[in-house]
PDB file of C-alpha atoms in Angstrom:
ATOM      1  CA  MET H   1     196.447  -6.192  91.255  1.00 77.00           C
ATOM      2  CA  SER H   2     193.748  -6.107  88.577  1.00 87.00           C
ATOM      3  CA  PHE H   3     193.522  -8.940  86.078  1.00 89.00           C
ATOM      4  CA  PHE H   4     194.649  -6.574  83.343  1.00 91.00           C
ATOM      5  CA  GLU H   5     197.756  -5.627  85.345  1.00 90.00           C
ATOM      6  CA  GLN H   6     198.526  -9.310  85.857  1.00 91.00           C
ATOM      7  CA  LEU H   7     198.372  -9.889  82.102  1.00 94.00           C
ATOM      8  CA  LYS H   8     200.451  -6.806  81.342  1.00 93.00           C
ATOM      9  CA  THR H   9     203.109  -7.791  83.874  1.00 94.00           C
ATOM     10  CA  GLN H  10     203.469 -11.213  82.258  1.00 93.00           C
ATOM     11  CA  ALA H  11     203.554  -9.707  78.761  1.00 95.00           C
ATOM     12  CA  GLN H  12     205.875  -6.799  79.549  1.00 93.00           C
ATOM     13  CA  GLN H  13     208.074  -7.247  76.486  1.00 95.00           C
ATOM     14  CA  GLU H  14     205.142  -7.280  74.066  1.00 96.00           C
ATOM     15  CA  TRP H  15     203.381  -4.430  75.879  1.00 96.00           C
ATOM     16  CA  GLN H  16     206.434  -2.177  75.819  1.00 95.00           C
ATOM     17  CA  ALA H  17     207.058  -2.847  72.122  1.00 96.00           C
ATOM     18  CA  TYR H  18     203.464  -1.808  71.458  1.00 96.00           C
ATOM     19  CA  THR H  19     203.030   1.214  73.736  1.00 96.00           C
ATOM     20  CA  GLN H  20     206.489   2.664  73.008  1.00 96.00           C
ATOM     21  CA  HIS H  21     206.577   2.053  69.264  1.00 97.00           C
ATOM     22  CA  GLU H  22     208.504   4.271  66.851  1.00 96.00           C
ATOM     23  CA  PHE H  23     205.186   5.373  65.305  1.00 97.00           C
ATOM     24  CA  LEU H  24     204.274   6.894  68.671  1.00 97.00           C
ATOM     25  CA  ARG H  25     207.707   8.414  69.187  1.00 96.00           C
ATOM     26  CA  GLN H  26     207.532  10.259  65.875  1.00 96.00           C
ATOM     27  CA  LEU H  27     203.913  11.224  66.536  1.00 96.00           C
ATOM     28  CA  ALA H  28     204.943  12.683  69.902  1.00 97.00           C
ATOM     29  CA  GLN H  29     207.704  14.709  68.270  1.00 96.00           C
ATOM     30  CA  GLY H  30     205.425  15.876  65.485  1.00 95.00           C
ATOM     31  CA  THR H  31     207.791  14.384  62.887  1.00 95.00           C
ATOM     32  CA  LEU H  32     205.635  11.451  61.755  1.00 96.00           C
ATOM     33  CA  ALA H  33     205.109  11.579  57.987  1.00 96.00           C
ATOM     34  CA  GLU H  34     201.644  12.841  57.116  1.00 95.00           C
ATOM     35  CA  GLU H  35     201.225   9.967  54.664  1.00 95.00           C
ATOM     36  CA  SER H  36     201.905   7.461  57.443  1.00 95.00           C
ATOM     37  CA  PHE H  37     199.302   9.012  59.711  1.00 95.00           C
ATOM     38  CA  GLN H  38     196.751   9.144  56.900  1.00 95.00           C
ATOM     39  CA  HIS H  39     197.363   5.479  56.120  1.00 96.00           C
ATOM     40  CA  TYR H  40     196.884   4.625  59.788  1.00 95.00           C
ATOM     41  CA  LEU H  41     193.649   6.639  59.923  1.00 94.00           C
ATOM     42  CA  LYS H  42     192.185   4.832  56.907  1.00 95.00           C
ATOM     43  CA  GLN H  43     193.004   1.422  58.322  1.00 94.00           C
ATOM     44  CA  ASP H  44     191.778   2.424  61.768  1.00 92.00           C
ATOM     45  CA  TYR H  45     188.382   3.224  60.239  1.00 92.00           C
ATOM     46  CA  LEU H  46     188.221  -0.333  58.885  1.00 94.00           C
ATOM     47  CA  PHE H  47     189.336  -1.628  62.251  1.00 92.00           C
ATOM     48  CA  LEU H  48     186.532   0.266  64.021  1.00 90.00           C
ATOM     49  CA  ARG H  49     183.945  -1.430  61.833  1.00 91.00           C
ATOM     50  CA  HIS H  50     185.221  -4.864  62.851  1.00 91.00           C
ATOM     51  CA  PHE H  51     185.578  -3.684  66.446  1.00 90.00           C
ATOM     52  CA  THR H  52     181.837  -2.956  66.359  1.00 91.00           C
ATOM     53  CA  ARG H  53     181.178  -6.469  65.095  1.00 91.00           C
ATOM     54  CA  ALA H  54     183.182  -7.816  68.026  1.00 92.00           C
ATOM     55  CA  TRP H  55     180.958  -5.930  70.478  1.00 90.00           C
ATOM     56  CA  GLY H  56     177.965  -7.503  68.745  1.00 90.00           C
ATOM     57  CA  LEU H  57     179.553 -10.897  69.235  1.00 90.00           C
ATOM     58  CA  ALA H  58     180.041 -10.036  72.906  1.00 91.00           C
ATOM     59  CA  ILE H  59     176.276  -9.703  73.304  1.00 91.00           C
ATOM     60  CA  TYR H  60     175.789 -13.143  71.769  1.00 91.00           C
ATOM     61  CA  LYS H  61     178.414 -14.622  74.077  1.00 88.00           C
ATOM     62  CA  SER H  62     176.979 -12.998  77.216  1.00 90.00           C
ATOM     63  CA  ARG H  63     174.864 -14.895  79.716  1.00 89.00           C
ATOM     64  CA  ARG H  64     174.189 -12.055  82.167  1.00 90.00           C
ATOM     65  CA  ILE H  65     172.100  -8.990  81.422  1.00 92.00           C
ATOM     66  CA  GLU H  66     174.816  -6.691  82.806  1.00 88.00           C
ATOM     67  CA  ASP H  67     177.326  -8.175  80.347  1.00 88.00           C
ATOM     68  CA  MET H  68     174.847  -7.714  77.496  1.00 90.00           C
ATOM     69  CA  ARG H  69     174.310  -4.093  78.471  1.00 91.00           C
ATOM     70  CA  TYR H  70     178.048  -3.470  78.649  1.00 87.00           C
ATOM     71  CA  ALA H  71     178.470  -4.864  75.135  1.00 89.00           C
ATOM     72  CA  GLN H  72     175.455  -2.907  73.917  1.00 89.00           C
ATOM     73  CA  ALA H  73     177.038   0.281  75.255  1.00 87.00           C
ATOM     74  CA  GLY H  74     180.130  -0.582  73.232  1.00 84.00           C
ATOM     75  CA  ILE H  75     178.088  -0.980  70.061  1.00 87.00           C
ATOM     76  CA  ASN H  76     176.191   2.241  70.689  1.00 88.00           C
ATOM     77  CA  ALA H  77     179.433   4.131  71.301  1.00 84.00           C
ATOM     78  CA  MET H  78     180.887   2.823  68.032  1.00 82.00           C
ATOM     79  CA  LEU H  79     177.858   3.338  65.800  1.00 84.00           C
ATOM     80  CA  ASP H  80     176.481   6.523  67.332  1.00 81.00           C
ATOM     81  CA  THR H  81     179.681   8.388  68.174  1.00 82.00           C
ATOM     82  CA  GLU H  82     183.129   6.931  67.523  1.00 84.00           C
ATOM     83  CA  ILE H  83     182.810   6.087  63.830  1.00 87.00           C
ATOM     84  CA  ALA H  84     181.220   9.446  63.014  1.00 87.00           C
ATOM     85  CA  LEU H  85     183.955  11.276  64.930  1.00 88.00           C
ATOM     86  CA  HIS H  86     186.612   9.258  63.128  1.00 90.00           C
ATOM     87  CA  ILE H  87     185.113  10.088  59.736  1.00 90.00           C
ATOM     88  CA  GLU H  88     185.098  13.789  60.629  1.00 90.00           C
ATOM     89  CA  TYR H  89     188.684  13.628  61.910  1.00 89.00           C
ATOM     90  CA  CYS H  90     189.765  11.905  58.683  1.00 93.00           C
ATOM     91  CA  ARG H  91     188.085  14.675  56.719  1.00 92.00           C
ATOM     92  CA  GLN H  92     190.311  17.166  58.532  1.00 91.00           C
ATOM     93  CA  TRP H  93     193.269  15.205  57.195  1.00 92.00           C
ATOM     94  CA  GLY H  94     191.992  15.363  53.622  1.00 92.00           C
ATOM     95  CA  ILE H  95     190.435  11.886  53.620  1.00 92.00           C
ATOM     96  CA  SER H  96     186.845  11.706  52.398  1.00 91.00           C
ATOM     97  CA  GLU H  97     184.249   9.246  53.662  1.00 90.00           C
ATOM     98  CA  GLU H  98     184.131   7.736  50.183  1.00 90.00           C
ATOM     99  CA  GLN H  99     187.875   7.083  50.345  1.00 92.00           C
ATOM    100  CA  LEU H 100     187.407   5.308  53.684  1.00 92.00           C
ATOM    101  CA  HIS H 101     184.730   3.055  52.246  1.00 90.00           C
ATOM    102  CA  GLN H 102     186.886   2.199  49.231  1.00 91.00           C
ATOM    103  CA  GLU H 103     190.135   1.619  51.155  1.00 92.00           C
ATOM    104  CA  PRO H 104     191.370  -1.993  50.911  1.00 93.00           C
ATOM    105  CA  GLU H 105     192.296  -3.642  54.180  1.00 94.00           C
ATOM    106  CA  ALA H 106     195.991  -3.912  54.911  1.00 95.00           C
ATOM    107  CA  SER H 107     197.290  -7.319  55.971  1.00 94.00           C
ATOM    108  CA  ALA H 108     197.875  -6.122  59.539  1.00 94.00           C
ATOM    109  CA  CYS H 109     194.272  -4.975  59.822  1.00 94.00           C
ATOM    110  CA  VAL H 110     192.933  -8.251  58.451  1.00 93.00           C
ATOM    111  CA  ALA H 111     195.122 -10.323  60.758  1.00 93.00           C
ATOM    112  CA  TYR H 112     194.267  -8.340  63.872  1.00 92.00           C
ATOM    113  CA  THR H 113     190.530  -7.965  63.430  1.00 92.00           C
ATOM    114  CA  ARG H 114     189.946 -11.541  62.348  1.00 93.00           C
ATOM    115  CA  TYR H 115     191.993 -12.783  65.275  1.00 92.00           C
ATOM    116  CA  VAL H 116     189.816 -10.838  67.707  1.00 92.00           C
ATOM    117  CA  LEU H 117     186.633 -12.113  66.069  1.00 93.00           C
ATOM    118  CA  ASP H 118     187.968 -15.669  66.100  1.00 91.00           C
ATOM    119  CA  CYS H 119     188.720 -15.390  69.828  1.00 90.00           C
ATOM    120  CA  GLY H 120     185.083 -14.494  70.343  1.00 86.00           C
ATOM    121  CA  ALA H 121     183.677 -17.080  67.964  1.00 89.00           C
ATOM    122  CA  SER H 122     185.749 -20.026  69.170  1.00 89.00           C
ATOM    123  CA  GLY H 123     186.243 -18.940  72.796  1.00 86.00           C
ATOM    124  CA  ASP H 124     184.111 -17.512  75.560  1.00 90.00           C
ATOM    125  CA  LEU H 125     183.169 -13.950  76.496  1.00 90.00           C
ATOM    126  CA  LEU H 126     186.272 -13.473  78.647  1.00 92.00           C
ATOM    127  CA  SER H 127     188.563 -14.530  75.824  1.00 91.00           C
ATOM    128  CA  LEU H 128     186.922 -11.980  73.532  1.00 92.00           C
ATOM    129  CA  HIS H 129     187.291  -9.161  76.048  1.00 91.00           C
ATOM    130  CA  VAL H 130     190.951 -10.045  76.651  1.00 93.00           C
ATOM    131  CA  ALA H 131     191.536  -9.847  72.889  1.00 93.00           C
ATOM    132  CA  LEU H 132     189.936  -6.391  72.859  1.00 91.00           C
ATOM    133  CA  LEU H 133     191.988  -5.089  75.806  1.00 89.00           C
ATOM    134  CA  PRO H 134     195.196  -4.061  74.011  1.00 91.00           C
ATOM    135  CA  CYS H 135     193.240  -1.665  71.816  1.00 89.00           C
ATOM    136  CA  LEU H 136     191.013  -0.170  74.476  1.00 86.00           C
ATOM    137  CA  ILE H 137     193.562   0.178  77.267  1.00 90.00           C
ATOM    138  CA  GLY H 138     196.721   0.301  75.198  1.00 91.00           C
ATOM    139  CA  TYR H 139     195.895   3.613  73.567  1.00 91.00           C
ATOM    140  CA  ALA H 140     195.528   5.235  76.990  1.00 92.00           C
ATOM    141  CA  GLU H 141     198.859   3.808  78.155  1.00 94.00           C
ATOM    142  CA  SER H 142     200.554   4.771  74.892  1.00 95.00           C
ATOM    143  CA  VAL H 143     199.492   8.375  75.435  1.00 94.00           C
ATOM    144  CA  ASP H 144     200.644   8.189  79.067  1.00 95.00           C
ATOM    145  CA  TRP H 145     204.066   7.194  77.756  1.00 96.00           C
ATOM    146  CA  ILE H 146     204.040  10.007  75.179  1.00 96.00           C
ATOM    147  CA  LEU H 147     203.168  12.638  77.768  1.00 96.00           C
ATOM    148  CA  ALA H 148     205.929  11.419  80.093  1.00 95.00           C
ATOM    149  CA  GLN H 149     208.719  11.767  77.507  1.00 93.00           C
ATOM    150  CA  ALA H 150     211.099  14.725  77.403  1.00 95.00           C
ATOM    151  CA  PHE H 151     211.134  14.615  73.604  1.00 94.00           C
ATOM    152  CA  THR H 152     207.367  15.122  73.297  1.00 95.00           C
ATOM    153  CA  VAL H 153     206.355  18.422  71.725  1.00 95.00           C
ATOM    154  CA  LEU H 154     202.708  19.474  71.977  1.00 94.00           C
ATOM    155  CA  GLU H 155     202.927  23.064  70.764  1.00 93.00           C
ATOM    156  CA  ASN H 156     202.290  23.223  67.003  1.00 94.00           C
ATOM    157  CA  ASN H 157     202.239  19.425  66.866  1.00 95.00           C
ATOM    158  CA  PRO H 158     199.709  18.384  64.186  1.00 95.00           C
ATOM    159  CA  TYR H 159     199.000  15.212  66.148  1.00 95.00           C
ATOM    160  CA  ARG H 160     198.162  16.972  69.391  1.00 95.00           C
ATOM    161  CA  PRO H 161     194.360  16.490  68.973  1.00 92.00           C
ATOM    162  CA  TRP H 162     194.931  12.729  68.635  1.00 92.00           C
ATOM    163  CA  ILE H 163     197.051  12.692  71.794  1.00 93.00           C
ATOM    164  CA  GLU H 164     194.531  14.739  73.753  1.00 92.00           C
ATOM    165  CA  MET H 165     191.635  12.544  72.656  1.00 88.00           C
ATOM    166  CA  TYR H 166     193.129   9.481  74.347  1.00 88.00           C
ATOM    167  CA  ALA H 167     194.255  11.515  77.348  1.00 90.00           C
ATOM    168  CA  SER H 168     190.719  12.789  77.943  1.00 88.00           C
ATOM    169  CA  ALA H 169     188.783  12.085  81.136  1.00 87.00           C
ATOM    170  CA  GLU H 170     185.988  10.494  79.102  1.00 86.00           C
ATOM    171  CA  TYR H 171     188.327   7.974  77.533  1.00 84.00           C
ATOM    172  CA  ARG H 172     189.994   7.189  80.866  1.00 88.00           C
ATOM    173  CA  GLU H 173     186.590   6.554  82.397  1.00 87.00           C
ATOM    174  CA  ALA H 174     185.850   3.957  79.714  1.00 86.00           C
ATOM    175  CA  VAL H 175     189.246   2.333  80.333  1.00 88.00           C
ATOM    176  CA  ASP H 176     188.699   2.127  84.090  1.00 89.00           C
ATOM    177  CA  TYR H 177     185.267   0.596  83.599  1.00 89.00           C
ATOM    178  CA  ALA H 178     186.695  -1.990  81.199  1.00 87.00           C
ATOM    179  CA  LYS H 179     189.262  -3.026  83.824  1.00 90.00           C
ATOM    180  CA  ARG H 180     186.579  -3.415  86.491  1.00 89.00           C
ATOM    181  CA  HIS H 181     184.335  -5.399  84.165  1.00 88.00           C
ATOM    182  CA  LEU H 182     187.218  -7.690  83.248  1.00 88.00           C
ATOM    183  CA  ASP H 183     187.891  -8.365  86.930  1.00 89.00           C
ATOM    184  CA  LYS H 184     184.303  -9.561  87.333  1.00 88.00           C
ATOM    185  CA  LEU H 185     184.562 -11.894  84.350  1.00 87.00           C
ATOM    186  CA  ALA H 186     187.919 -13.290  85.513  1.00 84.00           C
ATOM    187  CA  ALA H 187     187.020 -13.700  89.184  1.00 86.00           C
ATOM    188  CA  ASP H 188     186.874 -17.506  89.196  1.00 84.00           C
ATOM    189  CA  ILE H 189     189.239 -18.605  86.441  1.00 84.00           C
ATOM    190  CA  THR H 190     191.738 -21.421  86.908  1.00 87.00           C
ATOM    191  CA  ALA H 191     195.495 -21.197  86.456  1.00 84.00           C
ATOM    192  CA  ALA H 192     195.187 -23.062  83.142  1.00 86.00           C
ATOM    193  CA  GLN H 193     192.572 -20.600  81.900  1.00 89.00           C
ATOM    194  CA  GLN H 194     194.747 -17.674  82.894  1.00 85.00           C
ATOM    195  CA  GLN H 195     197.659 -19.088  80.938  1.00 89.00           C
ATOM    196  CA  SER H 196     195.455 -19.493  77.875  1.00 90.00           C
ATOM    197  CA  LEU H 197     194.206 -15.910  78.241  1.00 94.00           C
ATOM    198  CA  LEU H 198     197.775 -14.676  78.557  1.00 95.00           C
ATOM    199  CA  THR H 199     198.469 -16.187  75.125  1.00 94.00           C
ATOM    200  CA  VAL H 200     195.462 -14.322  73.722  1.00 94.00           C
ATOM    201  CA  PHE H 201     196.618 -11.082  75.332  1.00 95.00           C
ATOM    202  CA  LYS H 202     200.186 -11.422  74.047  1.00 95.00           C
ATOM    203  CA  THR H 203     199.005 -12.207  70.535  1.00 95.00           C
ATOM    204  CA  ALA H 204     196.574  -9.279  70.392  1.00 95.00           C
ATOM    205  CA  THR H 205     199.287  -6.985  71.757  1.00 95.00           C
ATOM    206  CA  ARG H 206     201.683  -8.096  69.020  1.00 95.00           C
ATOM    207  CA  MET H 207     198.910  -7.384  66.509  1.00 92.00           C
ATOM    208  CA  GLU H 208     198.664  -3.834  67.851  1.00 94.00           C
ATOM    209  CA  GLU H 209     202.415  -3.387  67.456  1.00 95.00           C
ATOM    210  CA  ALA H 210     202.081  -4.591  63.866  1.00 95.00           C
ATOM    211  CA  PHE H 211     199.290  -2.049  63.318  1.00 93.00           C
ATOM    212  CA  TRP H 212     201.631   0.808  64.305  1.00 95.00           C
ATOM    213  CA  GLU H 213     204.324  -0.635  62.037  1.00 95.00           C
ATOM    214  CA  MET H 214     201.827  -0.836  59.187  1.00 94.00           C
ATOM    215  CA  GLY H 215     201.105   2.864  59.625  1.00 95.00           C
ATOM    216  CA  LEU H 216     204.744   3.867  59.994  1.00 93.00           C
ATOM    217  CA  GLN H 217     205.888   1.956  56.912  1.00 91.00           C
ATOM    218  CA  ARG H 218     202.601   2.462  54.978  1.00 94.00           C
ATOM    219  CA  LEU H 219     202.299  -1.295  54.479  1.00 91.00           C
ATOM    220  CA  MET H 220     199.429  -3.038  52.721  1.00 86.00           C
TER     221      MET H 220
END
């Protein structure tokens, strides 16, 4: 069992609440309010900027060249591809780049991103990567859940492009690599360290659940 699967098994309640959230259920059915999705998209743009900072912190925390290169790839993906794609996708939903830059951060976004950055600043590289896991892997598993549900409607669903993006082979390749890299970092940890990392994982997972709730309820 991979280290990620060990963490997920021990945090099953938190993981299920996150990857089977009502936001996702309504998104799968195509009934999610457009305003809720737009609010989520704006906050997700702000999240991506802090996510990029976290990858920069991962380089600083790395001691091996291969770990530095992995983090560098994360930064490059964010700055060269992901953020630009997100801006373009937001434009399709009537959200301009200027609006994204001017959007104030919702409390859920502040809490989540600063928690991840604090894990990296006060902890080690492994702690930072564990804090990043719920976002990176959780979106893939959320879409797996969506696609397995009888109530999911893809035809004429305005959120189908979002679903297909996280179901793509390219995204799954990144997820699989992240799991393998985590296994290398966690190869020699003690039982006490694993328990501490489980706390990080559970907390970050609860932050992801709160992010969906923020979008669903359009909270600030």
